[in-house]
Short mmCIF file of C-alpha atoms in Angstrom, two decimals:
data_model
loop_
_atom_site.label_atom_id
_atom_site.label_comp_id
_atom_site.label_asym_id
_atom_site.label_seq_id
_atom_site.Cartn_x
_atom_site.Cartn_y
_atom_site.Cartn_z
CA MET A 1 91.76 86.30 274.80
CA SER A 2 94.77 85.09 276.77
CA ARG A 3 95.08 81.55 278.07
CA GLU A 4 94.44 82.88 281.62
CA ASP A 5 91.11 84.39 280.50
CA GLU A 6 89.91 81.29 278.67
CA ALA A 7 87.11 79.29 280.24
CA VAL A 8 88.36 75.81 281.07
CA CYS A 9 86.62 72.60 282.06
CA ALA A 10 86.42 72.14 285.84
CA VAL A 11 87.17 68.41 285.36
CA CYS A 12 89.91 68.12 282.76
CA GLY A 13 91.18 71.68 282.33
CA VAL A 14 90.77 71.94 278.55
CA THR A 15 89.13 74.94 276.89
CA ALA A 16 85.36 74.74 277.51
CA SER A 17 82.38 76.48 275.94
CA GLN A 18 79.59 75.00 278.08
CA ARG A 19 78.77 76.29 281.54
CA CYS A 20 76.57 75.39 284.48
CA GLY A 21 73.03 76.56 283.74
CA ARG A 22 72.37 77.54 287.34
CA CYS A 23 75.37 79.61 288.36
CA HIS A 24 76.85 80.48 284.93
CA VAL A 25 80.28 80.46 286.55
CA THR A 26 81.72 76.93 286.25
CA HIS A 27 82.53 75.63 282.75
CA TYR A 28 82.73 72.15 281.21
CA CYS A 29 83.89 70.73 277.94
CA ASN A 30 81.00 68.25 277.76
CA ARG A 31 77.89 67.12 279.65
CA GLU A 32 79.55 63.97 280.96
CA HIS A 33 82.14 66.01 282.82
CA GLN A 34 79.39 68.23 284.19
CA ARG A 35 77.58 65.16 285.57
CA GLN A 36 80.81 63.81 287.06
CA HIS A 37 81.50 67.12 288.79
CA TRP A 38 77.98 67.77 290.17
CA GLN A 39 78.46 66.20 293.62
CA GLN A 40 81.42 68.48 294.21
CA HIS A 41 80.02 71.51 292.43
CA LYS A 42 76.50 71.59 293.91
CA LYS A 43 77.81 72.84 297.27
CA LEU A 44 79.19 75.91 295.51
CA CYS A 45 76.60 76.30 292.75
CA ASN A 46 74.91 79.65 293.31
CA PRO A 47 73.67 82.32 290.91
CA TYR A 48 76.08 84.86 292.36
CA VAL A 49 79.77 85.52 292.84
CA VAL A 50 81.52 87.12 295.81
CA ALA A 51 83.39 90.33 295.00
CA GLU A 52 85.38 92.75 297.15
CA SER A 53 86.06 96.46 297.01
CA SER A 54 87.63 99.09 299.26
CA THR A 55 84.29 100.88 299.74
CA LEU A 56 81.88 97.94 300.06
CA GLY A 57 84.14 95.22 301.38
CA ARG A 58 82.87 91.77 300.45
CA HIS A 59 79.60 91.79 298.51
CA ILE A 60 77.79 89.65 295.98
CA LEU A 61 77.00 90.13 292.29
CA ALA A 62 74.54 88.23 290.13
CA SER A 63 76.42 85.74 287.95
CA ARG A 64 73.46 85.58 285.53
CA ASP A 65 70.10 87.22 284.97
CA LEU A 66 67.64 86.52 287.79
CA GLN A 67 63.85 86.57 287.64
CA PRO A 68 61.55 87.89 290.43
CA GLY A 69 60.99 85.21 293.05
CA GLU A 70 64.06 83.19 292.06
CA ILE A 71 66.09 81.88 294.99
CA ILE A 72 69.53 83.48 295.16
CA LEU A 73 70.76 81.70 298.26
CA LYS A 74 69.60 79.54 301.14
CA ASP A 75 71.84 79.86 304.16
CA PRO A 76 71.71 77.88 307.43
CA PRO A 77 72.27 79.84 310.64
CA LEU A 78 75.75 79.97 312.05
CA VAL A 79 74.34 81.07 315.41
CA LEU A 80 70.80 81.59 316.72
CA GLY A 81 69.87 83.24 319.97
CA PRO A 82 67.68 85.76 321.77
CA ARG A 83 67.92 89.38 320.74
CA GLN A 84 70.17 91.50 322.91
CA VAL A 85 67.18 93.46 324.17
CA THR A 86 64.42 91.05 325.18
CA VAL A 87 62.04 90.03 327.90
CA ALA A 88 62.68 86.71 329.64
CA VAL A 89 62.24 83.91 327.11
CA CYS A 90 62.75 80.18 326.87
CA VAL A 91 66.37 79.70 325.85
CA GLY A 92 65.34 76.61 323.95
CA CYS A 93 62.61 77.92 321.63
CA ASN A 94 62.50 81.64 322.53
CA SER A 95 58.85 81.62 323.64
CA PRO A 96 57.87 83.98 326.47
CA VAL A 97 58.13 82.40 329.93
CA ASP A 98 56.71 83.09 333.37
CA GLY A 99 59.27 81.30 335.53
CA THR A 100 57.34 78.09 336.16
CA SER A 101 59.90 75.90 334.36
CA GLN A 102 63.71 75.95 334.27
CA CYS A 103 66.47 73.86 332.79
CA PRO A 104 67.20 71.23 335.48
CA LEU A 105 70.94 71.56 334.86
CA CYS A 106 71.59 75.31 334.68
CA GLY A 107 68.41 77.09 335.81
CA TRP A 108 67.85 79.22 332.68
CA PRO A 109 64.07 79.57 332.11
CA MET A 110 62.29 77.11 329.83
CA CYS A 111 58.74 76.83 328.55
CA SER A 112 58.85 73.03 328.95
CA PRO A 113 61.29 70.29 330.04
CA GLU A 114 61.72 69.28 326.38
CA CYS A 115 63.33 72.61 325.52
CA SER A 116 66.22 71.92 327.89
CA LEU A 117 67.34 69.29 325.38
CA VAL A 118 67.50 71.70 322.43
CA GLU A 119 71.03 71.73 321.03
CA ARG A 120 71.42 75.49 320.72
CA HIS A 121 70.91 75.81 324.50
CA LEU A 122 74.06 73.78 325.24
CA PRO A 123 76.67 76.61 325.33
CA GLU A 124 75.12 78.73 328.10
CA CYS A 125 74.02 75.56 329.91
CA GLN A 126 77.52 74.12 329.95
CA TYR A 127 79.26 77.43 330.75
CA THR A 128 76.86 77.94 333.68
CA GLN A 129 77.30 74.42 335.08
CA GLN A 130 81.07 74.37 334.73
CA ASN A 131 81.80 77.83 336.12
CA ARG A 132 78.99 79.25 338.23
CA ARG A 133 78.39 75.92 339.96
CA SER A 134 74.93 77.04 340.99
CA LYS A 135 71.85 77.56 338.90
CA VAL A 136 70.87 80.84 337.32
CA VAL A 137 68.03 82.59 339.10
CA ILE A 138 65.76 84.92 337.12
CA THR A 139 63.02 86.80 338.93
CA GLU A 140 61.88 89.41 336.38
CA PHE A 141 59.46 88.37 333.65
CA PHE A 142 57.43 90.27 331.02
CA VAL A 143 59.84 93.22 331.23
CA LEU A 144 63.17 93.76 329.48
CA ASN A 145 65.78 91.57 331.14
CA ALA A 146 69.47 92.49 330.71
CA MET A 147 70.62 89.03 331.84
CA TYR A 148 69.77 87.71 328.39
CA GLU A 149 72.35 89.91 326.67
CA CYS A 150 74.98 87.26 327.35
CA ILE A 151 73.22 84.30 325.72
CA THR A 152 73.92 84.85 322.02
CA PRO A 153 77.51 86.06 322.58
CA LEU A 154 78.16 82.87 324.59
CA ARG A 155 76.80 80.79 321.71
CA CYS A 156 79.20 82.63 319.42
CA LEU A 157 82.12 81.87 321.73
CA ALA A 158 81.19 78.19 321.59
CA LEU A 159 82.07 78.17 317.88
CA ARG A 160 85.76 78.19 318.85
CA LYS A 161 85.50 74.40 318.97
CA ASP A 162 84.84 74.39 315.20
CA ALA A 163 87.71 76.15 313.42
CA LYS A 164 85.87 76.63 310.11
CA ARG A 165 82.71 78.08 311.66
CA TRP A 166 84.76 80.26 314.01
CA GLN A 167 86.70 81.60 311.03
CA THR A 168 83.43 82.36 309.21
CA LEU A 169 82.15 84.21 312.27
CA MET A 170 85.29 86.27 312.82
CA ALA A 171 85.45 87.24 309.13
CA MET A 172 82.23 89.24 309.59
CA GLU A 173 82.41 93.01 309.92
CA SER A 174 82.36 94.22 313.53
CA HIS A 175 83.16 97.95 313.14
CA ILE A 176 85.07 97.56 316.38
CA GLU A 177 86.92 100.88 316.11
CA GLU A 178 83.74 102.83 315.38
CA ARG A 179 81.99 101.09 318.28
CA LYS A 180 84.84 102.06 320.61
CA GLN A 181 84.52 105.69 319.54
CA SER A 182 80.75 105.66 320.04
CA LYS A 183 81.16 104.07 323.50
CA ALA A 184 79.07 101.06 322.42
CA THR A 185 81.87 98.86 323.75
CA ASP A 186 81.33 100.38 327.20
CA LEU A 187 77.86 98.82 327.21
CA ASP A 188 79.34 95.55 325.92
CA LYS A 189 81.67 95.51 328.90
CA SER A 190 79.06 96.31 331.55
CA ASN A 191 76.16 94.28 330.15
CA VAL A 192 77.94 91.31 328.61
CA ILE A 193 81.58 90.88 329.60
CA ASP A 194 81.25 91.87 333.26
CA PHE A 195 78.08 89.79 333.61
CA ILE A 196 79.74 86.70 332.15
CA ARG A 197 82.80 87.16 334.38
CA GLY A 198 80.94 88.23 337.51
CA TYR A 199 77.66 86.33 337.53
CA LEU A 200 78.49 83.26 335.46
CA LYS A 201 82.10 83.14 336.76
CA TYR A 202 83.38 82.37 333.26
CA ASN A 203 86.73 83.90 332.24
CA ASP A 204 88.14 81.63 329.55
CA PHE A 205 87.84 84.05 326.66
CA ASN A 206 89.69 86.89 325.00
CA TYR A 207 88.11 90.28 325.70
CA GLU A 208 88.77 91.51 322.17
CA ASP A 209 87.03 88.44 320.74
CA LEU A 210 83.93 89.19 322.76
CA TYR A 211 83.98 92.88 321.84
CA ARG A 212 84.15 91.82 318.18
CA ILE A 213 81.34 89.32 318.67
CA CYS A 214 79.09 92.02 320.15
CA GLY A 215 79.87 94.20 317.15
CA ILE A 216 79.28 91.34 314.72
CA LEU A 217 75.86 90.68 316.26
CA GLU A 218 74.86 94.33 316.03
CA VAL A 219 76.12 94.85 312.48
CA ASN A 220 75.31 91.46 310.89
CA GLY A 221 72.50 89.97 312.95
CA PHE A 222 69.27 89.19 311.09
CA GLU A 223 66.19 89.63 313.23
CA ILE A 224 63.86 86.67 312.69
CA PRO A 225 60.19 87.57 313.21
CA GLY A 226 57.88 85.14 314.94
CA PRO A 227 60.26 83.53 317.43
CA ASN A 228 62.03 86.92 317.84
CA LEU A 229 65.45 85.41 317.38
CA VAL A 230 68.59 86.99 316.00
CA GLY A 231 70.68 84.92 313.60
CA LEU A 232 74.12 85.16 312.03
CA TYR A 233 74.50 83.81 308.50
CA GLY A 234 77.83 83.26 306.77
CA LYS A 235 76.61 83.96 303.22
CA ALA A 236 73.66 86.29 303.73
CA CYS A 237 75.87 88.71 305.68
CA LEU A 238 77.54 89.54 302.36
CA LEU A 239 74.39 91.24 301.04
CA GLU A 240 75.06 94.95 300.77
CA HIS A 241 72.57 97.57 301.89
CA SER A 242 70.23 99.63 299.75
CA CYS A 243 67.13 101.56 300.81
CA VAL A 244 65.60 100.30 297.54
CA ALA A 245 66.71 96.68 297.80
CA ASN A 246 66.42 94.26 294.88
CA SER A 247 66.03 91.13 297.03
CA THR A 248 63.73 89.86 299.75
CA ARG A 249 64.53 87.52 302.61
CA THR A 250 62.39 85.01 304.44
CA PHE A 251 63.09 82.24 306.95
CA ASP A 252 61.94 78.63 306.82
CA ALA A 253 60.97 76.40 309.75
CA GLU A 254 64.65 75.49 310.34
CA MET A 255 65.56 79.19 310.47
CA ASN A 256 67.49 79.02 307.21
CA VAL A 257 67.43 82.42 305.56
CA ILE A 258 66.15 82.34 301.98
CA VAL A 259 67.07 85.28 299.77
CA ARG A 260 65.06 85.76 296.58
CA ALA A 261 65.12 88.28 293.77
CA ALA A 262 62.40 90.88 294.42
CA VAL A 263 62.71 92.27 290.91
CA ALA A 264 64.47 91.22 287.71
CA ILE A 265 68.23 91.40 288.35
CA LYS A 266 70.73 91.60 285.51
CA LYS A 267 73.99 89.67 285.38
CA GLY A 268 76.66 91.70 287.15
CA ASP A 269 74.19 93.72 289.25
CA HIS A 270 74.88 94.11 292.95
CA ILE A 271 72.46 92.10 295.11
CA SER A 272 71.16 94.16 297.99
CA THR A 273 68.92 94.01 301.02
CA SER A 274 67.79 96.70 303.45
CA TYR A 275 69.48 96.93 306.85
CA THR A 276 66.77 99.30 308.06
CA ASP A 277 63.02 99.85 307.70
CA PRO A 278 62.29 101.08 304.16
CA MET A 279 59.05 102.64 305.39
CA TRP A 280 60.97 105.11 307.57
CA GLY A 281 61.89 108.54 306.27
CA THR A 282 65.45 109.32 305.20
CA ALA A 283 66.42 111.03 308.47
CA SER A 284 65.29 108.03 310.56
CA ARG A 285 66.93 105.51 308.23
CA GLN A 286 70.19 107.40 308.27
CA GLN A 287 70.18 107.71 312.04
CA HIS A 288 69.57 103.98 312.41
CA LEU A 289 72.29 103.06 309.92
CA THR A 290 74.92 105.40 311.36
CA THR A 291 74.29 104.38 314.97
CA THR A 292 73.92 100.60 314.51
CA LYS A 293 75.63 99.77 311.20
CA TYR A 294 78.25 102.56 311.30
CA PHE A 295 77.89 103.95 307.80
CA ALA A 296 75.91 106.65 306.03
CA CYS A 297 73.83 105.41 303.11
CA ARG A 298 74.42 107.04 299.72
CA CYS A 299 71.90 105.04 297.71
CA VAL A 300 69.77 106.62 294.99
CA ARG A 301 66.88 107.10 297.40
CA CYS A 302 68.91 108.69 300.19
CA SER A 303 70.53 111.04 297.66
CA ASP A 304 67.14 112.27 296.43
CA PRO A 305 65.30 114.81 298.66
CA THR A 306 61.98 113.68 297.13
CA GLU A 307 62.73 109.98 297.86
CA LEU A 308 62.20 108.82 294.28
CA GLY A 309 59.41 111.31 293.65
CA THR A 310 57.22 110.08 296.51
CA HIS A 311 57.82 113.15 298.72
CA PHE A 312 57.97 110.72 301.62
CA GLY A 313 59.47 113.39 303.86
CA SER A 314 58.18 116.63 302.30
CA LEU A 315 56.12 119.39 303.89
CA LYS A 316 53.40 121.52 302.32
CA CYS A 317 54.41 125.07 301.43
CA SER A 318 52.20 127.55 303.31
CA GLN A 319 52.78 130.16 300.61
CA CYS A 320 51.99 128.36 297.35
CA GLY A 321 50.74 124.92 298.41
CA GLY A 322 53.64 123.17 296.70
CA LEU A 323 55.83 120.52 298.28
CA ILE A 324 59.05 121.32 300.11
CA PRO A 325 61.44 118.35 300.29
CA PRO A 326 63.94 118.12 303.16
CA ASN A 327 67.33 119.75 302.76
CA LEU A 328 69.80 116.86 302.86
CA THR A 329 72.53 119.14 304.18
CA PRO A 330 72.45 118.85 307.99
CA ASP A 331 71.02 121.80 309.93
CA SER A 332 70.10 123.67 306.73
CA ASN A 333 66.91 125.55 305.91
CA TRP A 334 64.27 124.00 303.68
CA SER A 335 63.38 125.84 300.46
CA CYS A 336 60.25 125.57 298.30
CA PRO A 337 61.32 124.74 294.72
CA SER A 338 58.20 126.49 293.38
CA CYS A 339 58.08 129.86 295.16
CA GLU A 340 61.43 129.81 297.02
CA ALA A 341 59.73 130.27 300.39
CA ILE A 342 62.01 129.26 303.27
CA ILE A 343 61.26 127.08 306.28
CA PRO A 344 64.05 127.55 308.85
CA HIS A 345 65.62 124.25 309.87
CA ALA A 346 64.48 124.65 313.49
CA ASP A 347 60.88 125.27 312.37
CA ALA A 348 60.89 122.19 310.12
CA GLU A 349 62.21 120.08 312.99
CA GLU A 350 59.51 121.44 315.30
CA ILE A 351 56.75 120.65 312.77
CA LEU A 352 58.01 117.07 312.50
CA ARG A 353 58.31 116.77 316.28
CA VAL A 354 54.75 117.99 316.85
CA TRP A 355 53.21 115.71 314.22
CA GLY A 356 55.39 112.81 315.31
CA THR A 357 54.04 113.21 318.85
CA LYS A 358 50.49 113.26 317.51
CA LEU A 359 51.20 110.11 315.52
CA THR A 360 52.44 108.16 318.54
CA SER A 361 49.38 109.22 320.56
CA LEU A 362 46.88 107.65 318.14
CA ARG A 363 47.24 104.15 319.61
CA GLY A 364 44.93 102.40 317.18
CA ASN A 365 41.97 104.76 317.48
CA ILE A 366 40.13 104.89 314.12
CA SER A 367 38.40 108.27 314.51
CA GLU A 368 41.56 109.95 315.78
CA SER A 369 43.57 108.39 312.97
CA GLU A 370 41.13 109.73 310.38
CA HIS A 371 41.26 113.12 312.13
CA PHE A 372 45.07 113.02 311.91
CA LEU A 373 44.87 112.47 308.14
CA GLU A 374 42.35 115.30 307.75
CA LEU A 375 44.41 117.83 309.70
CA SER A 376 47.88 116.83 308.49
CA LYS A 377 47.04 117.17 304.79
CA GLU A 378 47.50 120.94 305.13
CA ILE A 379 50.97 120.54 306.65
CA LEU A 380 52.46 117.26 305.42
CA ALA A 381 52.79 115.98 301.87
CA GLU A 382 50.07 113.50 300.93
CA ASN A 383 52.62 110.67 300.94
CA HIS A 384 54.61 111.82 303.96
CA HIS A 385 55.72 108.76 305.91
CA TYR A 386 53.70 109.86 308.96
CA ARG A 387 50.55 109.81 306.85
CA VAL A 388 51.43 106.54 305.13
CA ASP A 389 52.02 105.00 308.56
CA VAL A 390 48.50 105.99 309.60
CA LYS A 391 46.98 104.77 306.33
CA LEU A 392 48.59 101.36 306.74
CA ALA A 393 47.35 101.15 310.32
CA LEU A 394 43.83 102.07 309.22
CA VAL A 395 43.82 99.32 306.59
CA GLN A 396 44.12 96.88 309.49
CA LEU A 397 41.85 98.72 311.93
CA LEU A 398 38.95 99.24 309.54
CA GLY A 399 38.83 95.53 308.75
CA ALA A 400 38.43 94.68 312.41
CA GLN A 401 35.43 97.03 312.74
CA ILE A 402 33.46 95.77 309.72
CA ASP A 403 31.98 92.68 311.40
CA SER A 404 30.23 94.76 314.06
CA SER A 405 28.86 97.35 311.61
CA SER A 406 25.56 97.63 309.76
CA LYS A 407 25.52 96.74 306.08
CA SER A 408 25.62 100.37 304.92
CA ASP A 409 28.42 101.27 307.36
CA ALA A 410 30.34 98.13 306.46
CA GLU A 411 30.19 99.06 302.78
CA LYS A 412 31.60 102.52 303.56
CA LEU A 413 34.37 101.01 305.69
CA LEU A 414 35.31 98.55 302.94
CA LYS A 415 35.49 101.28 300.31
CA ARG A 416 37.60 103.44 302.62
CA LYS A 417 39.87 100.49 303.33
CA ILE A 418 40.28 99.87 299.60
CA GLN A 419 41.08 103.53 298.98
CA LEU A 420 43.74 103.66 301.70
CA GLY A 421 45.17 100.32 300.61
CA LYS A 422 45.53 101.44 297.00
CA GLU A 423 47.22 104.67 298.04
CA SER A 424 49.63 102.71 300.24
CA ILE A 425 50.46 100.21 297.50
CA ASP A 426 51.48 103.04 295.17
CA ILE A 427 54.09 104.13 297.71
CA ILE A 428 55.17 100.58 298.53
CA ASP A 429 55.79 99.90 294.84
CA ALA A 430 58.05 102.95 294.61
CA LEU A 431 60.08 102.26 297.75
CA LEU A 432 59.93 98.46 298.02
CA PRO A 433 59.70 97.38 294.38
CA GLY A 434 58.73 93.87 293.37
CA LEU A 435 57.80 90.98 295.64
CA ALA A 436 57.83 92.89 298.93
CA ARG A 437 56.19 91.29 301.95
CA LEU A 438 54.36 94.53 302.80
CA ARG A 439 52.91 94.70 299.30
CA GLY A 440 51.59 91.16 299.69
CA MET A 441 49.97 91.97 303.01
CA VAL A 442 48.24 95.11 301.75
CA GLN A 443 47.16 93.38 298.55
CA PHE A 444 45.59 90.68 300.71
CA GLU A 445 43.62 93.27 302.69
CA VAL A 446 42.46 95.10 299.56
CA GLY A 447 41.64 91.87 297.72
CA THR A 448 39.56 90.51 300.57
CA SER A 449 37.73 93.86 300.78
CA PHE A 450 36.73 93.65 297.13
CA PHE A 451 35.44 90.12 297.72
CA GLU A 452 33.50 91.26 300.80
CA LEU A 453 31.88 93.97 298.70
CA TYR A 454 30.89 91.29 296.20
CA LYS A 455 29.35 89.15 298.96
CA MET A 456 27.33 92.13 300.20
CA GLN A 457 25.45 92.30 296.90
CA ASP A 458 21.90 90.96 296.87
CA LYS A 459 21.89 87.24 296.17
CA GLN A 460 20.23 87.63 292.76
CA HIS A 461 22.88 90.17 291.72
CA ARG A 462 25.92 88.10 292.68
CA SER A 463 25.78 86.18 289.42
CA SER A 464 25.19 89.22 287.22
CA PRO A 465 27.90 90.64 284.91
CA GLN A 466 27.78 93.92 286.86
CA VAL A 467 29.71 92.36 289.75
CA LEU A 468 32.53 91.08 287.54
CA PRO A 469 34.77 94.12 288.24
CA LEU A 470 34.62 93.36 291.97
CA LEU A 471 35.57 89.73 291.39
CA GLN A 472 38.32 90.65 288.94
CA GLU A 473 39.88 93.12 291.39
CA ALA A 474 39.64 90.59 294.21
CA CYS A 475 41.15 87.84 292.07
CA THR A 476 44.06 89.93 290.75
CA ARG A 477 45.03 91.27 294.16
CA LEU A 478 44.65 87.98 296.02
CA GLN A 479 46.72 86.17 293.38
CA ASP A 480 49.45 88.77 293.87
CA ALA A 481 49.20 88.41 297.65
CA HIS A 482 49.40 84.62 297.43
CA THR A 483 52.44 84.72 295.14
CA ILE A 484 54.33 86.91 297.61
CA LEU A 485 53.17 85.55 300.96
CA ALA A 486 53.42 81.87 300.04
CA MET A 487 57.20 82.37 300.14
CA GLU A 488 57.05 83.16 303.86
CA SER A 489 57.84 80.68 306.61
CA PRO A 490 54.97 78.40 307.69
CA LEU A 491 55.63 79.79 311.17
CA GLN A 492 54.63 83.30 310.10
CA GLU A 493 51.21 84.93 310.05
CA GLU A 494 51.92 86.04 306.48
CA TYR A 495 52.01 82.40 305.37
CA LYS A 496 48.59 81.87 306.95
CA MET A 497 47.38 84.86 304.94
CA ALA A 498 48.67 83.13 301.79
CA ARG A 499 46.60 80.06 302.63
CA GLN A 500 43.54 82.23 303.22
CA ALA A 501 44.15 83.91 299.88
CA ALA A 502 44.26 80.51 298.17
CA ALA A 503 40.95 79.52 299.76
CA LEU A 504 39.33 82.79 298.71
CA LEU A 505 40.61 82.38 295.16
CA THR A 506 38.85 79.02 294.97
CA MET A 507 35.61 80.71 296.03
CA ILE A 508 36.16 83.51 293.52
CA LYS A 509 36.60 81.01 290.68
CA GLN A 510 33.27 79.47 291.59
CA ALA A 511 31.67 82.93 291.59
CA PHE A 512 33.18 83.63 288.16
CA LYS A 513 31.57 80.47 286.80
CA LYS A 514 28.15 81.58 288.04
CA CYS A 515 28.55 84.96 286.37
CA LYS A 516 29.60 83.38 283.07
CA ARG A 517 26.61 81.06 283.10
CA LYS A 518 24.43 84.15 283.16
#
């Protein structure tokens, strides 16, 4: 090994054999030097390294082995703001508003006078006061309001006062040339630039900077559920995309993004997240990625017509009953691998259009949803994403109907809910492996159903060994749900589910004790 390749102490520069146990990147010749260096090193101590390639650009690799649930990074927001497409909201906290309260200085809607003092509201407030010289007037509420498209870009422009944060922002990918070709920049000009210049009377900015900012928001923005914010993050934006991601992301109460390992990750592995909805079929995911992220995904799932053996987009063969996966070549016919029967491309598209229309017409109706599953099983693969979508919806809908049902009907509903939940979890595990939020939510629903079945037993039977399987299933699934959902933000409904799971587990432990005493 050459001198350049030798590991050297970060403090004194001599050859070093010890390294930081957290990041496995920085080396030391002894523990004393490691302690001396910690205050400086802790800001950079992460279990990953940033790499760069011509195909991926900047991305991150694990610098050591990572275990499921382990935090990879925690990143504060560079910018937070309303989504580009939104109804009128409070520009302080992003809650829906009805126009009864406004910022006393600029007129942008607020949910309360206190929100006018929120720091992230300052940019649009100051730009409005200094340039428009009259308050903003908003008259449309509870419908999409294009006036809000300027808010987050203005907050990005405000970073020019901080050279380091501005540099971090402008280093993000904007795909500006691709957006010009797709005419996305035409919408930027009419909805954002012209509005800022015309309505807010603000002109002190470079057009190209604002075009890039609009692209950066579209390509890099993380949608934050709950408050329905979009955030830009200087480190998390380096996560590359995969339709079978190996990390999960959550947000804490301060809107920091927390990225964790969803599965075991080996040293040197690429760390990925999903830029699209993993529960969409390949065609929908690809359309979303090409139109909003400006690349076509070539991950292992997108390259496999069967989507990792799930047949998430396959049709039933009318000739032999086998499964016909989509042809990944655009506008090509589909062919049955068993009997070689052909479905013309136009026919396959029409089948998907018809069943897609039926899916959107269900609107939460239980009987129609069950009817959809019964009819579609002759046309769509069992695990086709249309069917999985309905199964997941039914897991929620059936639970809401149980309370108003008779005991015998409630038992049937619970068993059906468990069946659908189990089938859904099998697909979730294939497409969203590890500690996926959706897995936690479905496990919670299935686990609570097992416990409800236990509670429906006659009182004298609840402490008998015969009910142990129900308690064991409930316990296992609720423990899994709690492990996953407890990582969510306290602001999220999923976190409340984790607390409910913890309470139910306490009750289950008591029930176990009664059974064992018998």
